[in-house]
Amino acid sequence: MPEKHIHLAAFMNAGPMATVGWRHAAARDDFLDAAYYTDTARLLEEALFDLIFVPDSLAVPRSLGGRFDPAVRYGAGSPRLDPIPAISLMAGATRHIGLAATTSTGYNEPYNVARSYATLDHLTGGRAGWNVVTSFQDAEAQNFGFEALPPREQRYARAEEFLEATARLWDSWSDAAVVHDKVSGQYGRPDEVRAVDFQGEYVKVQGPLGVPRPPQGYPVIVQAGASPSGRDFAARWADVIFCSHESIESAIEFYSDVKALAAKYGRDPDHLKILPAAAVVVGDSKEDAQARHHAFEDLVEPEAGLSRLAYHINVDLTKFDLDGPLPEMEVAGVMGHYREVLEYARTRNLTIRELGQWYGARTEGYLVGSASDIADGMEEWIDRGAADGFMVVATHVPAAFADFASQVVPELQRRGRFRTEYTGKTLRDHLGLPRPEREEWKNRAASTLRKATQP
Ligand SMILES: Cc1cc2nc3c(=O)[nH]c(=O)nc-3n(C[C@H](O)[C@H](O)[C@H](O)COP(=O)(O)O)c2cc1C
């Protein structure tokens, strides 16, 4: 059997790289300028990445003691530019690479989100992706008229309706709806366009969308939920799942659980690509890479790390003894990050303060070593059923991506694990995903799947 190919996404903030990435001597300082994005996108396209992924958050974090000071002081989670203009710029500078931005289902409406991503998909010739998030901070909720973050079940219930409505809007024009006949004067076929008339508990939309069906049918859907409801949602709707794990064992558990869930919903599990985060530090040797990693960790101010952790799990850590252990608790924030942090703290017996120091420099799933060590690690994760590829996180931009591109990519290519040219046109082509037929949403939405399984 041929060896499984590795998919690569590049994780890139529209702003400084988390907590300390911007302090690195080789980090570019111009993340408020267009050239930072266009230059990095060209570099990643030359390295033949499947896609660039831009995360997002809709607030200056203030989970630590209710103050935004640490986030501003240390550049931890702030500033954050709007990812859609950022990926639009990157799209204009490239021809092949996929581009995914993050948009919340909590504080938007299906019509404007369906429209933005359909537009991006047209303007990029089918290279757009949408990272669907339900958002996880009180500070974000408070920027949109809420007192606090709505409970997780409610966030996912809204996201479920949101996805169904959005997919139906993308389907509101059939693939045959555009005639564009200058001679007869007919642009579109009204019989191939229909209203949506979606009436949910959280979202309502009449439709049709003002944009023809996207080239990819639906732009690629990315998701990162790790809680039981997050996994169920992702198993139905996602084309790509982004996750982070502290060990290969927890990655294998997650991978097999979500793939089995996808199969239960009648999907081909191979049409759901799981990409754990891999923060890559490449050196000439393992020792050289470790020295680089330690130098990076030394840049962290403990308060900045604590602030970042508090923001990710949406828990004010100042209410606990910082010199005691992280307690077991229900977190409203990112369950995936919390589980990972708890696993790390338990195995090393760390206090909350020590965890903060570590978390400040943590950029999910470190792979530290020579190019050959990193390729070995990636192959192991692929072959043991922990991943279909990786979300490569750069400690600093663009130099960490450049190191990866010049050293690890050729090593993966030598091993027959990574493409040597783009062979398809769309992001779905790069990922080996089929183009959804019109009405594919019926195979994904909880509303129709429930009806189908009822006697
Ligand atoms: C690796 C990873 C990256 C994430 N990136 C974002 C992001 O950029 N913006 C965001 O609002 N949420 C992000 N999330 C949060 C998830 O999308 C999800 O909303 C959150 O984890 C709550 O769902 P859960 O409890 O099911 O995990 C991320 C989660 C993980 C695990």
Short mmCIF file of C-alpha atoms and ligand atoms in Angstrom, two decimals:
data_model
loop_
_atom_site.label_atom_id
_atom_site.label_comp_id
_atom_site.label_asym_id
_atom_site.label_seq_id
_atom_site.Cartn_x
_atom_site.Cartn_y
_atom_site.Cartn_z
CA MET A 1 0.00 0.00 0.00
CA PRO A 2 1.39 3.46 -0.81
CA GLU A 3 2.33 5.53 2.23
CA LYS A 4 -0.25 8.00 3.41
CA HIS A 5 0.35 11.55 2.29
CA ILE A 6 0.57 14.30 4.90
CA HIS A 7 -1.63 17.40 4.72
CA LEU A 8 -0.14 20.64 5.98
CA ALA A 9 -1.90 23.75 7.18
CA ALA A 10 -0.08 26.83 8.46
CA PHE A 11 -1.40 28.47 11.62
CA MET A 12 -0.93 32.20 11.34
CA ASN A 13 -2.40 34.90 13.54
CA ALA A 14 -3.57 38.16 12.00
CA GLY A 15 -1.46 39.89 14.62
CA PRO A 16 1.51 38.88 16.76
CA MET A 17 2.19 35.19 17.32
CA ALA A 18 0.90 34.24 20.75
CA THR A 19 2.48 35.74 23.85
CA VAL A 20 6.14 35.74 22.93
CA GLY A 21 6.40 34.92 19.22
CA TRP A 22 6.60 38.62 18.39
CA ARG A 23 9.62 39.06 20.74
CA HIS A 24 11.79 36.59 18.88
CA ALA A 25 14.79 38.30 17.34
CA ALA A 26 13.94 36.88 13.91
CA ALA A 27 10.21 37.76 14.06
CA ARG A 28 9.03 40.39 11.59
CA ASP A 29 7.56 43.45 13.31
CA ASP A 30 5.20 44.57 10.56
CA PHE A 31 2.09 42.52 11.32
CA LEU A 32 0.02 45.68 10.89
CA ASP A 33 1.20 45.92 7.26
CA ALA A 34 -0.04 44.09 4.18
CA ALA A 35 3.42 42.88 3.14
CA TYR A 36 3.71 40.71 6.25
CA TYR A 37 0.73 38.68 5.04
CA THR A 38 1.45 38.61 1.33
CA ASP A 39 5.14 37.68 1.77
CA THR A 40 4.30 34.88 4.21
CA ALA A 41 1.53 33.55 1.97
CA ARG A 42 3.94 33.36 -0.98
CA LEU A 43 6.49 31.53 1.16
CA LEU A 44 3.88 28.97 2.27
CA GLU A 45 2.62 28.49 -1.28
CA GLU A 46 6.16 27.88 -2.52
CA ALA A 47 6.38 25.21 0.20
CA LEU A 48 3.15 23.67 -1.24
CA PHE A 49 1.10 23.88 1.97
CA ASP A 50 -2.56 22.83 1.62
CA LEU A 51 -3.80 25.94 3.39
CA ILE A 52 -3.16 28.92 5.62
CA PHE A 53 -5.39 29.11 8.67
CA VAL A 54 -6.08 32.36 10.52
CA PRO A 55 -7.61 32.05 14.03
CA ASP A 56 -9.60 34.82 15.67
CA SER A 57 -11.06 36.23 18.85
CA LEU A 58 -13.50 39.09 19.22
CA ALA A 59 -12.14 40.78 22.35
CA VAL A 60 -9.01 41.94 24.09
CA PRO A 61 -8.73 39.07 26.62
CA ARG A 62 -9.40 39.98 30.24
CA SER A 63 -10.00 36.63 31.91
CA LEU A 64 -7.15 37.14 34.39
CA GLY A 65 -8.56 39.23 37.22
CA GLY A 66 -11.01 40.95 34.85
CA ARG A 67 -8.24 43.23 33.52
CA PHE A 68 -7.06 43.66 29.96
CA ASP A 69 -3.67 45.01 31.10
CA PRO A 70 -1.67 41.77 30.68
CA ALA A 71 -3.06 41.14 27.18
CA VAL A 72 -2.10 44.62 26.05
CA ARG A 73 1.19 44.80 27.95
CA TYR A 74 2.54 41.48 26.69
CA GLY A 75 0.79 41.28 23.30
CA ALA A 76 -0.90 38.09 24.50
CA GLY A 77 -4.00 37.61 22.34
CA SER A 78 -3.96 41.22 21.22
CA PRO A 79 -3.86 42.98 18.82
CA ARG A 80 -5.90 40.83 16.50
CA LEU A 81 -6.83 42.05 13.03
CA ASP A 82 -9.95 40.94 11.21
CA PRO A 83 -8.94 37.68 9.46
CA ILE A 84 -11.14 38.10 6.36
CA PRO A 85 -9.33 41.12 4.90
CA ALA A 86 -6.05 39.40 5.87
CA ILE A 87 -6.84 36.23 3.89
CA SER A 88 -8.20 38.32 1.02
CA LEU A 89 -4.82 40.00 0.72
CA MET A 90 -3.06 36.65 0.88
CA ALA A 91 -5.42 35.30 -1.80
CA GLY A 92 -4.46 38.14 -4.12
CA ALA A 93 -0.78 37.30 -3.71
CA THR A 94 -1.13 33.55 -4.44
CA ARG A 95 -2.73 31.15 -6.96
CA HIS A 96 -2.95 27.71 -5.37
CA ILE A 97 -2.84 27.67 -1.59
CA GLY A 98 -6.09 27.36 0.39
CA LEU A 99 -7.08 30.15 2.79
CA ALA A 100 -9.24 29.67 5.85
CA ALA A 101 -10.42 32.37 8.24
CA THR A 102 -12.23 32.10 11.54
CA THR A 103 -15.76 33.42 11.99
CA SER A 104 -17.96 32.99 15.05
CA THR A 105 -21.49 31.62 14.88
CA GLY A 106 -22.21 33.40 18.15
CA TYR A 107 -22.09 37.00 17.00
CA ASN A 108 -22.94 36.98 13.31
CA GLU A 109 -25.89 36.03 11.13
CA PRO A 110 -25.89 33.21 8.55
CA TYR A 111 -26.60 35.58 5.67
CA ASN A 112 -23.48 37.73 6.10
CA VAL A 113 -21.23 34.74 6.81
CA ALA A 114 -22.58 32.70 3.85
CA ARG A 115 -22.08 35.75 1.67
CA SER A 116 -18.49 36.49 2.80
CA TYR A 117 -17.29 32.93 2.32
CA ALA A 118 -19.17 32.42 -0.98
CA THR A 119 -17.55 35.64 -2.21
CA LEU A 120 -14.11 34.50 -1.07
CA ASP A 121 -14.63 31.13 -2.71
CA HIS A 122 -15.52 32.76 -6.04
CA LEU A 123 -12.75 35.32 -5.93
CA THR A 124 -10.12 32.67 -5.10
CA GLY A 125 -11.31 30.07 -7.61
CA GLY A 126 -12.38 27.67 -4.85
CA ARG A 127 -9.66 28.12 -2.23
CA ALA A 128 -11.72 29.33 0.72
CA GLY A 129 -12.25 27.71 4.11
CA TRP A 130 -14.27 28.76 7.16
CA ASN A 131 -13.17 27.86 10.69
CA VAL A 132 -16.48 27.64 12.52
CA VAL A 133 -16.16 28.71 16.15
CA THR A 134 -18.76 29.20 18.84
CA SER A 135 -16.40 31.60 20.73
CA PHE A 136 -15.39 30.97 24.31
CA GLN A 137 -14.76 34.14 26.33
CA ASP A 138 -17.03 36.29 28.46
CA ALA A 139 -15.11 39.27 27.10
CA GLU A 140 -16.31 38.43 23.57
CA ALA A 141 -19.94 38.02 24.66
CA GLN A 142 -19.73 41.40 26.38
CA ASN A 143 -18.76 43.04 23.08
CA PHE A 144 -22.04 41.89 21.54
CA GLY A 145 -24.65 42.81 24.10
CA PHE A 146 -24.49 39.68 26.31
CA GLU A 147 -23.67 39.70 30.01
CA ALA A 148 -21.58 36.53 29.83
CA LEU A 149 -20.69 33.65 27.56
CA PRO A 150 -23.83 31.60 26.83
CA PRO A 151 -23.62 27.97 28.05
CA ARG A 152 -21.85 25.49 25.76
CA GLU A 153 -25.03 23.57 24.82
CA GLN A 154 -26.72 26.79 23.78
CA ARG A 155 -23.70 27.88 21.75
CA TYR A 156 -23.67 24.58 19.87
CA ALA A 157 -27.46 24.67 19.39
CA ARG A 158 -27.08 28.06 17.73
CA ALA A 159 -24.08 26.83 15.71
CA GLU A 160 -26.11 23.86 14.50
CA GLU A 161 -28.90 26.07 13.18
CA PHE A 162 -26.34 28.50 11.83
CA LEU A 163 -24.59 25.83 9.76
CA GLU A 164 -27.82 24.45 8.38
CA ALA A 165 -29.00 27.93 7.38
CA THR A 166 -25.62 28.82 5.87
CA ALA A 167 -25.39 25.61 3.85
CA ARG A 168 -28.94 26.13 2.60
CA LEU A 169 -28.02 29.66 1.53
CA TRP A 170 -25.01 28.32 -0.42
CA ASP A 171 -27.40 25.83 -2.04
CA SER A 172 -30.01 28.46 -2.84
CA TRP A 173 -28.54 28.82 -6.35
CA SER A 174 -28.13 25.51 -8.17
CA ASP A 175 -24.93 24.92 -10.11
CA ALA A 176 -26.96 25.52 -13.29
CA ALA A 177 -28.47 28.84 -12.16
CA VAL A 178 -26.04 31.13 -13.98
CA VAL A 179 -26.53 31.40 -17.77
CA HIS A 180 -24.69 34.67 -18.42
CA ASP A 181 -25.87 34.85 -22.02
CA LYS A 182 -25.14 38.25 -23.54
CA VAL A 183 -27.03 37.41 -26.73
CA SER A 184 -30.37 36.50 -25.12
CA GLY A 185 -29.91 38.90 -22.22
CA GLN A 186 -30.49 36.20 -19.63
CA TYR A 187 -28.11 36.24 -16.66
CA GLY A 188 -29.72 33.69 -14.35
CA ARG A 189 -32.47 31.07 -14.29
CA PRO A 190 -35.03 31.92 -11.60
CA ASP A 191 -36.27 28.30 -11.59
CA GLU A 192 -32.78 27.28 -10.42
CA VAL A 193 -32.75 29.73 -7.50
CA ARG A 194 -34.92 29.29 -4.44
CA ALA A 195 -35.65 30.89 -1.11
CA VAL A 196 -34.43 29.27 2.08
CA ASP A 197 -37.15 30.28 4.54
CA PHE A 198 -35.23 28.95 7.54
CA GLN A 199 -36.99 29.49 10.86
CA GLY A 200 -34.94 28.26 13.77
CA GLU A 201 -34.98 29.07 17.45
CA TYR A 202 -31.78 31.13 17.19
CA VAL A 203 -31.53 32.17 13.55
CA LYS A 204 -34.05 33.02 10.87
CA VAL A 205 -33.31 33.79 7.25
CA GLN A 206 -35.44 34.07 4.15
CA GLY A 207 -32.90 33.91 1.32
CA PRO A 208 -31.95 33.28 -1.39
CA LEU A 209 -28.31 34.32 -1.09
CA GLY A 210 -27.19 37.16 -3.36
CA VAL A 211 -24.17 35.15 -4.54
CA PRO A 212 -24.22 32.09 -6.85
CA ARG A 213 -23.27 28.67 -5.46
CA PRO A 214 -19.58 28.66 -4.43
CA PRO A 215 -17.09 26.89 -6.76
CA GLN A 216 -16.43 24.30 -4.03
CA GLY A 217 -20.16 23.80 -3.42
CA TYR A 218 -19.48 24.66 0.21
CA PRO A 219 -16.20 26.29 1.20
CA VAL A 220 -14.12 23.89 3.32
CA ILE A 221 -15.52 23.76 6.87
CA VAL A 222 -12.91 23.69 9.63
CA GLN A 223 -13.83 23.06 13.28
CA ALA A 224 -11.99 22.68 16.58
CA GLY A 225 -14.50 21.59 19.21
CA ALA A 226 -13.27 18.91 21.60
CA SER A 227 -16.18 18.54 24.06
CA PRO A 228 -18.76 15.78 23.38
CA SER A 229 -21.10 18.26 21.67
CA GLY A 230 -18.13 19.78 19.82
CA ARG A 231 -17.09 16.35 18.53
CA ASP A 232 -20.62 15.48 17.42
CA PHE A 233 -20.96 18.79 15.59
CA ALA A 234 -17.57 18.42 13.93
CA ALA A 235 -18.18 14.79 12.92
CA ARG A 236 -21.20 15.93 10.91
CA TRP A 237 -20.19 19.31 9.55
CA ALA A 238 -16.41 19.55 9.42
CA ASP A 239 -14.16 18.75 6.49
CA VAL A 240 -11.09 19.51 8.61
CA ILE A 241 -10.71 19.26 12.37
CA PHE A 242 -8.04 21.24 14.11
CA CYS A 243 -7.10 19.93 17.56
CA SER A 244 -4.27 19.97 20.04
CA HIS A 245 -3.01 17.10 22.17
CA GLU A 246 -0.44 16.68 24.85
CA SER A 247 0.38 13.09 23.86
CA ILE A 248 0.04 10.76 20.90
CA GLU A 249 -2.24 8.54 23.02
CA SER A 250 -4.85 11.27 23.54
CA ALA A 251 -4.56 12.15 19.84
CA ILE A 252 -5.27 8.53 18.85
CA GLU A 253 -8.31 8.43 21.16
CA PHE A 254 -9.67 11.66 19.65
CA TYR A 255 -8.95 10.56 16.06
CA SER A 256 -10.64 7.19 16.36
CA ASP A 257 -13.62 8.61 18.27
CA VAL A 258 -14.35 11.37 15.73
CA LYS A 259 -13.76 9.14 12.69
CA ALA A 260 -16.14 6.53 14.14
CA LEU A 261 -18.73 9.23 14.76
CA ALA A 262 -18.40 10.43 11.14
CA ALA A 263 -18.92 6.86 9.93
CA LYS A 264 -21.98 6.54 12.18
CA TYR A 265 -23.42 9.55 10.38
CA GLY A 266 -22.89 7.83 7.03
CA ARG A 267 -19.80 9.80 6.03
CA ASP A 268 -16.61 8.36 4.59
CA PRO A 269 -14.23 8.92 7.55
CA ASP A 270 -11.47 9.76 5.08
CA HIS A 271 -13.47 12.82 4.05
CA LEU A 272 -12.85 14.32 7.46
CA LYS A 273 -9.21 15.34 7.86
CA ILE A 274 -7.83 15.63 11.38
CA LEU A 275 -4.91 18.03 11.76
CA PRO A 276 -3.39 18.27 15.25
CA ALA A 277 -1.34 21.36 15.96
CA ALA A 278 2.41 20.93 15.65
CA ALA A 279 4.63 23.77 16.81
CA VAL A 280 7.82 23.07 15.01
CA VAL A 281 11.29 24.09 16.12
CA VAL A 282 13.83 22.94 13.54
CA GLY A 283 17.54 22.83 14.30
CA ASP A 284 20.70 21.40 12.76
CA SER A 285 20.53 18.66 15.40
CA LYS A 286 18.22 17.72 18.26
CA GLU A 287 20.47 19.62 20.70
CA ASP A 288 20.52 22.71 18.51
CA ALA A 289 16.71 22.64 18.22
CA GLN A 290 16.32 22.19 21.99
CA ALA A 291 18.60 25.16 22.63
CA ARG A 292 16.46 27.25 20.25
CA HIS A 293 13.34 26.08 22.04
CA HIS A 294 14.72 27.00 25.47
CA ALA A 295 15.78 30.43 24.24
CA PHE A 296 12.20 30.92 23.07
CA GLU A 297 10.75 29.80 26.42
CA ASP A 298 13.02 32.19 28.26
CA LEU A 299 11.23 35.12 26.61
CA VAL A 300 8.04 34.41 28.59
CA GLU A 301 6.85 36.63 31.43
CA PRO A 302 4.89 34.36 33.82
CA GLU A 303 1.96 36.78 34.06
CA ALA A 304 1.64 36.78 30.29
CA GLY A 305 1.43 32.99 30.28
CA LEU A 306 -1.16 32.97 33.05
CA SER A 307 -3.18 35.58 31.21
CA ARG A 308 -3.13 33.45 28.06
CA LEU A 309 -4.17 30.32 29.92
CA ALA A 310 -6.99 32.17 31.72
CA TYR A 311 -8.18 33.51 28.37
CA HIS A 312 -8.15 30.13 26.63
CA ILE A 313 -10.11 28.34 29.32
CA ASN A 314 -12.22 31.42 30.26
CA VAL A 315 -11.46 30.95 33.96
CA ASP A 316 -10.13 33.70 36.22
CA LEU A 317 -7.15 31.84 37.71
CA THR A 318 -6.58 34.57 40.31
CA LYS A 319 -9.42 33.02 42.32
CA PHE A 320 -7.19 30.00 43.08
CA ASP A 321 -3.95 29.70 45.03
CA LEU A 322 -1.40 30.20 42.26
CA ASP A 323 1.08 28.03 44.15
CA GLY A 324 -1.37 25.14 44.29
CA PRO A 325 -2.44 22.67 41.60
CA LEU A 326 -4.92 23.44 38.81
CA PRO A 327 -8.23 22.07 40.12
CA GLU A 328 -10.52 19.74 38.21
CA MET A 329 -13.46 21.87 37.06
CA GLU A 330 -16.09 22.51 34.41
CA VAL A 331 -14.59 25.09 32.07
CA ALA A 332 -16.73 27.21 29.80
CA GLY A 333 -13.78 27.94 27.53
CA VAL A 334 -11.77 25.64 25.28
CA MET A 335 -12.19 22.14 26.66
CA GLY A 336 -9.41 20.79 24.41
CA HIS A 337 -6.85 23.20 25.85
CA TYR A 338 -8.01 22.58 29.43
CA ARG A 339 -7.71 18.78 29.13
CA GLU A 340 -4.30 19.09 27.58
CA VAL A 341 -3.07 21.46 30.28
CA LEU A 342 -4.46 19.29 33.07
CA GLU A 343 -2.72 16.23 31.60
CA TYR A 344 0.55 18.15 31.41
CA ALA A 345 0.25 19.54 34.97
CA ARG A 346 -0.64 16.19 36.53
CA THR A 347 2.21 14.27 34.97
CA ARG A 348 4.71 16.90 36.14
CA ASN A 349 3.10 17.94 39.42
CA LEU A 350 3.04 21.64 38.49
CA THR A 351 1.45 24.57 40.30
CA ILE A 352 -0.77 27.05 38.46
CA ARG A 353 2.06 29.60 38.43
CA GLU A 354 4.49 27.08 36.91
CA LEU A 355 1.86 26.14 34.38
CA GLY A 356 1.55 29.80 33.39
CA GLN A 357 5.27 30.02 32.74
CA TRP A 358 5.05 26.97 30.50
CA TYR A 359 1.81 27.98 28.81
CA GLY A 360 3.20 31.33 27.73
CA ALA A 361 5.62 29.65 25.35
CA ARG A 362 3.43 26.70 24.57
CA THR A 363 2.38 26.63 20.98
CA GLU A 364 0.46 23.38 20.81
CA GLY A 365 2.13 20.03 20.23
CA TYR A 366 5.83 20.83 20.02
CA LEU A 367 8.01 18.93 17.59
CA VAL A 368 11.59 19.91 18.37
CA GLY A 369 14.54 18.45 16.49
CA SER A 370 16.36 18.15 13.21
CA ALA A 371 14.33 17.97 9.99
CA SER A 372 14.68 14.21 10.08
CA ASP A 373 13.51 13.99 13.74
CA ILE A 374 10.46 16.08 12.86
CA ALA A 375 9.64 14.01 9.79
CA ASP A 376 9.96 10.85 11.95
CA GLY A 377 7.54 12.34 14.50
CA MET A 378 5.04 13.29 11.82
CA GLU A 379 5.20 9.87 10.18
CA GLU A 380 4.64 8.19 13.53
CA TRP A 381 1.49 10.25 14.20
CA ILE A 382 0.16 9.51 10.72
CA ASP A 383 0.93 5.79 10.81
CA ARG A 384 -0.42 5.20 14.31
CA GLY A 385 -3.77 6.77 13.46
CA ALA A 386 -3.37 10.03 15.34
CA ALA A 387 -3.49 12.47 12.40
CA ASP A 388 -4.09 13.01 8.68
CA GLY A 389 -1.69 15.92 8.68
CA PHE A 390 -0.69 18.86 10.84
CA MET A 391 -1.51 22.44 11.60
CA VAL A 392 2.02 23.76 11.64
CA VAL A 393 2.32 26.49 14.24
CA ALA A 394 5.21 28.89 13.82
CA THR A 395 6.87 30.05 17.01
CA HIS A 396 7.70 33.25 15.10
CA VAL A 397 6.78 34.49 11.63
CA PRO A 398 7.98 34.06 8.98
CA ALA A 399 11.35 32.56 9.98
CA ALA A 400 9.93 29.43 11.65
CA PHE A 401 7.82 28.75 8.53
CA ALA A 402 10.88 29.38 6.36
CA ASP A 403 12.92 26.83 8.39
CA PHE A 404 10.13 24.30 8.03
CA ALA A 405 9.78 24.99 4.30
CA SER A 406 13.48 24.71 3.53
CA GLN A 407 14.27 21.72 5.76
CA VAL A 408 11.25 19.63 6.75
CA VAL A 409 9.23 19.86 3.52
CA PRO A 410 12.08 18.45 1.34
CA GLU A 411 12.59 15.67 3.91
CA LEU A 412 8.88 14.73 3.77
CA GLN A 413 9.03 14.85 -0.05
CA ARG A 414 12.10 12.56 -0.07
CA ARG A 415 10.12 10.10 1.99
CA GLY A 416 7.21 10.25 -0.50
CA ARG A 417 4.91 11.75 2.12
CA PHE A 418 4.26 15.20 0.71
CA ARG A 419 3.30 16.61 -2.69
CA THR A 420 5.98 17.94 -5.02
CA GLU A 421 3.51 20.16 -6.89
CA TYR A 422 -0.11 21.22 -6.61
CA THR A 423 -2.15 18.81 -8.74
CA GLY A 424 -5.65 20.21 -8.13
CA LYS A 425 -7.14 23.67 -8.22
CA THR A 426 -9.35 24.00 -5.16
CA LEU A 427 -8.72 23.57 -1.47
CA ARG A 428 -10.99 20.52 -1.59
CA ASP A 429 -8.70 19.09 -4.30
CA HIS A 430 -5.61 19.65 -2.13
CA LEU A 431 -7.27 17.89 0.80
CA GLY A 432 -8.74 15.04 -1.27
CA LEU A 433 -12.31 16.02 -0.39
CA PRO A 434 -15.29 15.65 -2.74
CA ARG A 435 -17.34 18.66 -3.82
CA PRO A 436 -20.70 18.55 -2.01
CA GLU A 437 -23.77 18.16 -4.24
CA ARG A 438 -26.59 20.62 -3.77
CA GLU A 439 -28.52 19.66 -0.62
CA GLU A 440 -25.55 17.97 1.01
CA TRP A 441 -26.65 19.79 4.17
CA LYS A 442 -29.36 17.15 4.58
CA ASN A 443 -26.61 14.59 5.25
CA ARG A 444 -25.02 16.85 7.85
CA ALA A 445 -27.75 18.66 9.77
CA ALA A 446 -29.00 17.27 13.08
CA SER A 447 -32.58 18.21 12.05
CA THR A 448 -32.66 15.92 9.00
CA LEU A 449 -30.48 13.17 10.49
CA ARG A 450 -32.80 12.93 13.49
CA LYS A 451 -35.81 12.57 11.20
CA ALA A 452 -34.03 9.92 9.13
CA THR A 453 -33.37 7.74 12.19
CA GLN A 454 -36.87 8.12 13.66
CA PRO A 455 -39.17 5.11 13.03
C1 LIG B 1 -6.53 24.07 18.72
C2 LIG B 1 -7.73 24.94 18.89
C3 LIG B 1 -7.81 26.17 18.22
C4 LIG B 1 -8.92 27.00 18.36
N1 LIG B 1 -8.97 28.20 17.69
C5 LIG B 1 -10.01 29.05 17.94
C6 LIG B 1 -10.09 30.36 17.39
O1 LIG B 1 -9.25 30.79 16.62
N2 LIG B 1 -11.11 31.16 17.75
C7 LIG B 1 -12.11 30.76 18.60
O2 LIG B 1 -13.02 31.53 18.90
N3 LIG B 1 -12.09 29.50 19.10
C8 LIG B 1 -11.06 28.66 18.80
N4 LIG B 1 -11.05 27.41 19.37
C9 LIG B 1 -12.20 27.03 20.19
C10 LIG B 1 -13.11 26.04 19.51
O3 LIG B 1 -13.46 26.42 18.22
C11 LIG B 1 -14.40 25.82 20.32
O4 LIG B 1 -15.29 26.90 20.16
C12 LIG B 1 -14.12 25.72 21.76
O5 LIG B 1 -13.12 24.76 21.90
C13 LIG B 1 -15.35 25.34 22.58
O6 LIG B 1 -15.78 24.10 22.21
P1 LIG B 1 -15.37 22.76 22.99
O7 LIG B 1 -15.64 23.00 24.39
O8 LIG B 1 -16.23 21.74 22.30
O9 LIG B 1 -13.91 22.52 22.76
C14 LIG B 1 -9.96 26.59 19.21
C15 LIG B 1 -9.89 25.34 19.87
C16 LIG B 1 -8.79 24.51 19.73
C17 LIG B 1 -8.76 23.22 20.49
#
